[in-house]
Every structure is written in structure tokens, then in C-alpha cells.
Amino acid sequence: MYAFVNGPLVWIAFAVFILGSIWQIAALYRMSKRTDKVFYNHYNSGAAASSVINWLIPFGSHSWREHPGFTVLTFAFHICLLAAPIFALGHSATLAFNLNISWPNLPDSLVDTLTLVFMAAAAGILIRRFVVPQVRIVTEPKDIVVWAITVLPFVTGYMAAHKMLLDPDTMLLLHALTGCLMLICIPFTKLAHVFLFFMSRAFIGSEFARRGTKTW
Amino acid sequence: MSDQKPVNAADIRAVLERNDSARLRAWLKTCASCGLCSESCFFYLANDNNPEFMPQYKVRKTLGELIKRQGEVSREELEDMKEIAWARCTMCRRCTQYCPFGIDMGLMINIARQCMRTQNVCPERLMNIDQSYVEFGNQMQIPDEEFVETCEWMAEEGQATIKDLEIPIDKQDARIMFIVNSREPKYYPQDIQEAAIVMHVAGDNWTMPSHGWEATNLSMFSGNIAVAGMVAQSVYDAALKLNAKKICVTECGHAYRAAKYEGPYWTKQPNGQAPVEVTHAVALFHEYMKEGKIKLKHKFKDPITLQHPCNLSRSGDLGEQADELMEMLCENFIPMEPHREWSHCCCGGGGFIPMGPDYKRTRMVAGKVKAEQIRKTGAKYVLVPCHNCTDQINDLNKEYDLGIKIVSFKQLICELMEVPPHMQPEEEDEE
């Protein structure tokens, strides 16, 4: 079991994540050629880029500026979500050990902090779902499931690193398992916004730009 | 009320299929239900932040349900959806600007309207207007001859102000083919006269078509895209027949958007461009002022603010030009906050005004946001370059006791401009 999860399953998960995402992007791209002529007729690369970039910068868009609390939560969530796993020493060491790739890493204490900030932001986002009426009314079970899928690898990773709750090996197993689950879910759930964000933002930035209108 | 025929799910599915695009699929898949669209919506704000008015919820309860159930819904459910799609959204698209993914919820409501329209679930008056377009070519059942007569009458009467004023009908090779909202020949013929005076004084080469003169395209809001395309096509055909260089839309918001941006797709024009360039009175007057074709006796002195119609300043490209025109005409222009492309809808758009008295109460409640914006500027004059906004703001004026006067660009220009001596009538009455 342990060998499978930490071996082939990780490979499978990455393959599903990468190939699944490419497949989704390619399918949408091909469909758009037929159904979204408005985009190609009036494509404006500058506006498409601005539309993406300004929303990637904290407080870069009107909407971010008008919702400072949520902006801080979202950016803390997403920045830590990317930085903690990419630069965790455990991941770097695994890569070096298995594939002989040297990968940069951040000090453990910093990765710990990123993970804790991530978990705090995730908690904040979840609480917001239930506390803010206009968010609660559109919250569905799948929103909670997707939230849990995203958060679990971090909770288990942190616990494994700090030898909490279960013995480290079992926790590590759970960590790898939930990490794989998240990767596999990305192309097929709302988590697809990982790549769809860029596509839909480019579209709307370009589409509104032909009317002289900014969407950021 | 409406006939109790069973719902024809196949017709709804046909609409869904026609609108099935890569962008729609991406939108349906990405929405993270974050709620950022809520506060962008004036319906939500004006209804005490009632979460049922937040845009994503409205889309989910209409198009979302129709897609999920592939049109297998009951007539009662459609009636409920009708109240959401028509009476809780004007498709002003402000929420799109506030969505991190840029999900166009206005467009999604429009697709829901198209679905419902196939079942004749739609505010009665909008459906009648579709019929009027088919029978008369305009929304107000005006025969073309009557329109031409009105123009002749207005030209004649206008000669008291401008010596040789004419309203050329069906003139070939003109630079501008001017088209109007049929509300003008019906109720406000002076609007046509004023536009004629401005174009005449500016020395432009212009005309109006005897058919295809209707600028409005309310079928875009009823969800009857076939008729919307027919109306757009009749305007293009008129311009092509007369070999006009440009089609100029009167001070109306959605008419411009329909002719310039949506019409080319309804009528399947290559590259999504209208066959004849489409412009708008705001752009035309801007050009006259900038090029010195119109000179002013003086600028307008009183504090004045500007209503940015959504279909001109957000879904059209005229926000900046409208502000510049205001600066050229007025000494004391106070913009509303927020303005231009971020402006709030006044709740006159999306078909609301023609939906009639049944929806007036809703309109007055939701218009509170606009009324407050106007009040905050302190201006007693509001310039409104859109007919539906004009009607709505007139109503808001009474409802909220704003004590304002509503003016249009052509009205203001007529009042302020210098008429060259050779255009002044000979025996001037001592005035």
C-alpha cells in the first residue's frame, strides 16, 4: 500500500492532472474556434493580458479593492497553497532521492508558517461561506467537498512533519493519498479554475475591451 | 394569464444547444460561488442586500435549472424564473466586471430569457413589441408613411428656427444615415427636429431612411433573437440601399449596442462587424464639437451630471466620449460616483421600461441606487443620452423627489449653439 501510494499513484496523479488539464484546455479551445467567434473576431491581446495580470495582483482590480477582507484571504490562501508544497523540504528531498533532481526549498519554519497561514485562510474562507448570507445562499455541498479536498493534503502534511495524531508513516501515507486526490480532481471539478481562470479572464478582458470597457 | 400549454422542453433544449459555447462551459465550471458579484448589483443593494438578488443566485435559479433539467420544467417554474430573469436583472453586466473569472451573468440571463421566450413565458408587453416589429418594422406600430410625414412636419416647423431646415429622406450617398427610437415620432417629434437642427448647423450630409428607421431592438430583451436579427438587418439593409457611409443611432442606449455589437452576430455578418459602420449621437456630437463644426454661444452654467447608460458606457464604447462631450458643453460637470463603465444601471434598461406598469413598483425600488447617486452630486440637471434611462430617471425624479430636470445632448446643443447668420430665418420675430 505504502509503496503503491508513494510510487505509482503519485505518477498516476500527476499524469491525470497534467494530461487531464491539457485535454480539457484543448477540448475547450477546439470548441471555442467554432462557438466563440466573437473572441477571435475581436481578440485584443493587451486587454486579455491586463485582464489576467490585474486580477493576479492583490488589490489590482476594482473588485479586489472593494473587498479588501476577501482579497487578503484569497491571496493568502492561493499564495501559500502554491508556495508551501513547491518549496517544502520533504518534497525537495523526495525529488532528489527518487529522480536525482535538485529542487530549491525553503526553511522548514517558513514552510510551517505558510502552511499555517494557508490553513487559517482556508478556515476563514469556510467560515465566510456560512456567515455571509449572499455566500451561504449559493453554497452547495460540492463547494465544501472541493474545499476539503484542497485542505486535506496540507493538514496531513503538517501533521506528518510534526508527528501528530498518527504515526508519521501512516500520516505520510494519508498525505500522499490526499495530495494525489487533489491533483486528480483539478481537471474535473471546480478546481479546474487553476487553468480556466486564465481562459475566461482572457476572453472577458478582450470582449469588453472592444467596447472600451475594463474588467479589472 | 398565459396559455396553459405544456412546456415544450425540446424548444428549450434547442436554445441551450444554440448557445452552448466554450465560454459558457468554462463559466459553468469555474464559478467558485465566492459572492463577489453581490454588491456590484443594484438590485441587491436596493433590496436591502437580500441574498436572493445576488447575480449568481439569479443565474442559478434560471439558466442553471434549465440546463440541469434540460428544459424539463413546469410552466409554474417558468413563471417563477420569469420574475427573476426579467424583474430582477437588467443584464447591465456590472457583475461581470466584479467576477474574478469574468463570468458574464448578463449573457446567461439573456440565454434564460431566450429559453423562456420559446414558451411564451415573457412579460406580455415585450411579446407584443416583437409582434409590432414583425408587422410594422418598429416597436410602436407606426406605418412608414406616418413616420415620413412626421419628419416633414418637423422640418417645416423647424424652419422657424433654422431657415432651410430639411429632414432628407432616402437621400443617396449621405455620410450619415440617422435612425431614431420610434418613441420620437410617436411622442417626442421635437427630438427629431433637434437632431436635424444640430446636423444641419454642423453642415453634415445626412439622411433618414423611409424604412429601417427604427433604432430600438427590444427583441434583444424579450429573448426573441430571430426578430432581433430581423430588426438589425432592416437597418443594415437601409444603409446599404442608400449607400450611406455610417449609421448613426439617436440618443438611445441599447439600440446602439444592438446595431453595433450584437446585430452582426444575429445576422451572421463576417468577422462580427456591421456591414456599414455604426456610430451614435454622442460620438457624432463629440466630433462636431471637437472639429469646431458647432460653436457655442456659451457653455451650460448650472451644475449638471451625466447618466452613463450601461449600453453606451459599459456594453458600448462611449463612456469616455460622453464625459468629454460634457466637458466641452458644460462649465460645471459633476460626474456621478461610480461612473463611466462602472456606472450603476438606472433600472430602465433590459426591457424594463417597455415592460409597462406591472413592473413599475419593482423599477422604483431598484432605482433607489441611481436616485441616491444623482442626489449625491447635488446637480439639478441630469444629462441622459438614452430614452429608456430618460423615462426611468423621470419616474425616479417623482418617486424620490429629486427636483431635477432631465436633458439630452441634442437639446442642450440646440440651446447653446451659435446659429450662423445665413441659417437664421429672414423675418426674425423680435424675441
XYZ file of C-alpha atoms in Angstrom, chain B residues 45-258:
214
model
C -28.196 46.860 -2.957
C -31.631 48.416 -3.406
C -33.393 45.407 -1.893
C -31.568 45.623 1.432
C -28.860 43.151 0.467
C -31.375 40.363 0.134
C -29.186 37.424 -0.926
C -31.827 36.244 -3.376
C -30.939 39.230 -5.510
C -27.269 38.340 -5.861
C -26.385 37.679 -9.511
C -25.069 34.142 -9.242
C -28.187 33.053 -7.395
C -30.388 34.563 -10.086
C -28.471 32.767 -12.820
C -28.563 29.514 -10.950
C -32.314 29.716 -10.413
C -32.949 30.364 -14.094
C -30.392 29.195 -16.638
C -28.810 26.845 -14.106
C -32.086 24.990 -13.592
C -32.911 24.941 -17.301
C -29.554 23.384 -18.099
C -29.595 20.956 -15.211
C -33.013 19.668 -16.162
C -32.568 20.057 -19.888
C -35.717 22.095 -20.167
C -37.914 19.591 -18.333
C -39.593 22.167 -16.125
C -43.180 23.059 -15.424
C -44.973 26.195 -16.518
C -45.219 27.365 -12.899
C -41.486 27.038 -12.541
C -41.005 29.009 -15.731
C -43.262 31.738 -14.355
C -41.073 31.959 -11.257
C -37.992 32.116 -13.437
C -39.615 34.849 -15.487
C -39.845 37.040 -12.397
C -36.133 36.559 -11.826
C -34.900 36.907 -15.397
C -36.969 39.981 -16.214
C -37.801 41.643 -12.921
C -34.555 41.117 -11.016
C -31.943 41.679 -13.693
C -31.480 44.243 -16.451
C -28.466 42.414 -17.884
C -26.402 45.538 -17.211
C -23.298 43.324 -16.877
C -21.771 45.165 -13.965
C -21.459 41.858 -12.091
C -19.252 40.563 -14.890
C -16.741 43.264 -14.083
C -16.661 42.234 -10.454
C -16.333 38.486 -11.003
C -12.787 37.140 -10.625
C -13.428 34.838 -13.587
C -15.269 37.434 -15.642
C -18.376 35.300 -15.856
C -20.921 37.130 -17.985
C -24.045 36.662 -15.914
C -25.986 39.172 -18.007
C -25.472 36.998 -21.039
C -26.534 33.927 -19.083
C -29.766 35.635 -18.032
C -30.260 36.517 -21.668
C -29.977 32.860 -22.638
C -32.533 32.017 -19.953
C -34.840 34.651 -21.444
C -34.409 33.101 -24.885
C -35.384 29.726 -23.443
C -38.497 31.124 -21.793
C -39.488 33.139 -24.826
C -39.901 29.903 -26.778
C -42.689 29.003 -24.316
C -44.265 32.465 -24.489
C -43.214 33.000 -20.915
C -42.168 36.631 -21.083
C -43.662 39.951 -19.963
C -46.695 40.412 -22.184
C -45.718 43.820 -23.490
C -42.337 42.662 -24.716
C -44.015 39.896 -26.676
C -46.398 42.422 -28.227
C -43.424 44.520 -29.224
C -41.891 41.543 -31.040
C -45.135 41.344 -32.976
C -45.064 45.052 -33.736
C -41.550 44.728 -35.190
C -42.734 41.964 -37.465
C -45.830 43.832 -38.651
C -44.614 47.439 -38.746
C -40.833 47.266 -38.534
C -40.898 49.289 -35.324
C -41.969 48.861 -31.724
C -44.759 51.458 -31.768
C -46.861 50.327 -34.718
C -46.073 53.401 -36.762
C -46.580 52.977 -40.512
C -43.580 54.196 -42.504
C -45.711 56.859 -44.247
C -46.652 58.328 -40.916
C -43.008 58.477 -39.929
C -42.090 60.318 -43.112
C -44.966 62.753 -42.591
C -43.798 63.440 -39.059
C -40.325 64.230 -40.377
C -41.753 66.597 -43.000
C -43.868 68.301 -40.398
C -40.916 68.661 -38.044
C -38.708 70.084 -40.792
C -41.346 72.628 -41.727
C -41.916 73.673 -38.167
C -38.184 73.856 -37.556
C -37.790 76.408 -40.300
C -38.934 78.984 -37.790
C -35.558 78.463 -36.108
C -33.336 77.417 -38.998
C -34.053 78.905 -42.400
C -33.707 75.982 -44.769
C -34.059 73.173 -42.316
C -34.852 69.911 -44.002
C -35.036 66.318 -42.998
C -33.813 64.467 -46.055
C -35.498 61.109 -46.520
C -33.872 58.343 -48.544
C -31.076 60.527 -49.855
C -28.392 58.504 -51.600
C -24.702 58.555 -50.642
C -25.131 60.556 -47.451
C -22.364 60.467 -44.868
C -24.803 59.802 -42.028
C -27.959 57.730 -42.034
C -29.676 58.800 -38.830
C -32.068 56.359 -37.161
C -34.339 57.037 -34.220
C -36.201 55.443 -31.374
C -39.823 55.132 -32.520
C -40.764 56.851 -29.304
C -39.578 60.017 -31.052
C -42.028 60.099 -33.973
C -44.739 58.808 -31.644
C -44.431 61.071 -28.622
C -41.431 63.362 -28.907
C -41.112 64.536 -32.524
C -39.119 67.547 -31.283
C -36.289 65.106 -30.704
C -36.098 64.504 -34.433
C -36.232 68.219 -35.079
C -33.433 68.941 -32.638
C -31.211 66.265 -34.132
C -31.951 67.670 -37.580
C -31.048 71.185 -36.439
C -27.734 70.051 -34.966
C -26.764 68.110 -38.086
C -27.912 70.929 -40.344
C -25.949 73.595 -38.486
C -22.897 71.339 -38.475
C -23.270 71.196 -42.260
C -23.389 67.439 -42.363
C -24.575 65.381 -45.290
C -27.245 63.209 -43.738
C -30.483 61.413 -44.317
C -33.104 59.196 -42.740
C -34.463 56.052 -44.361
C -38.185 55.733 -45.019
C -37.888 52.114 -43.913
C -35.382 50.746 -41.443
C -35.526 53.982 -39.420
C -36.287 52.204 -36.147
C -33.196 52.090 -33.967
C -34.545 50.229 -30.961
C -34.227 46.495 -30.745
C -36.280 45.378 -27.787
C -36.445 41.819 -29.065
C -32.904 41.553 -27.748
C -34.528 41.814 -24.329
C -37.597 39.700 -24.985
C -35.283 36.878 -25.970
C -36.630 36.656 -29.498
C -33.325 36.610 -31.317
C -34.904 35.879 -34.693
C -36.813 39.149 -34.577
C -33.825 40.974 -33.087
C -31.812 39.868 -36.112
C -34.583 40.953 -38.456
C -34.633 44.442 -36.949
C -30.847 44.769 -37.158
C -30.891 43.529 -40.732
C -33.509 46.076 -41.787
C -31.259 48.870 -40.514
C -28.235 47.460 -42.341
C -30.287 46.978 -45.492
C -31.490 50.577 -45.408
C -27.930 51.857 -45.095
C -26.687 49.586 -47.871
C -29.525 50.597 -50.161
C -28.869 54.293 -49.600
C -25.125 53.761 -49.754
C -24.697 55.700 -46.520
C -21.218 55.857 -45.003
C -22.358 55.482 -41.413
C -25.425 54.539 -39.463
C -25.918 56.950 -36.574
C -28.152 55.892 -33.718
C -30.089 58.538 -31.827
C -29.598 59.086 -28.097
C -30.649 55.588 -27.142
C -28.529 53.044 -25.325
C -29.477 49.525 -26.269
C -30.177 50.486 -29.888
C -26.518 51.315 -30.363
C -25.348 48.140 -28.709
C -27.771 46.074 -30.781
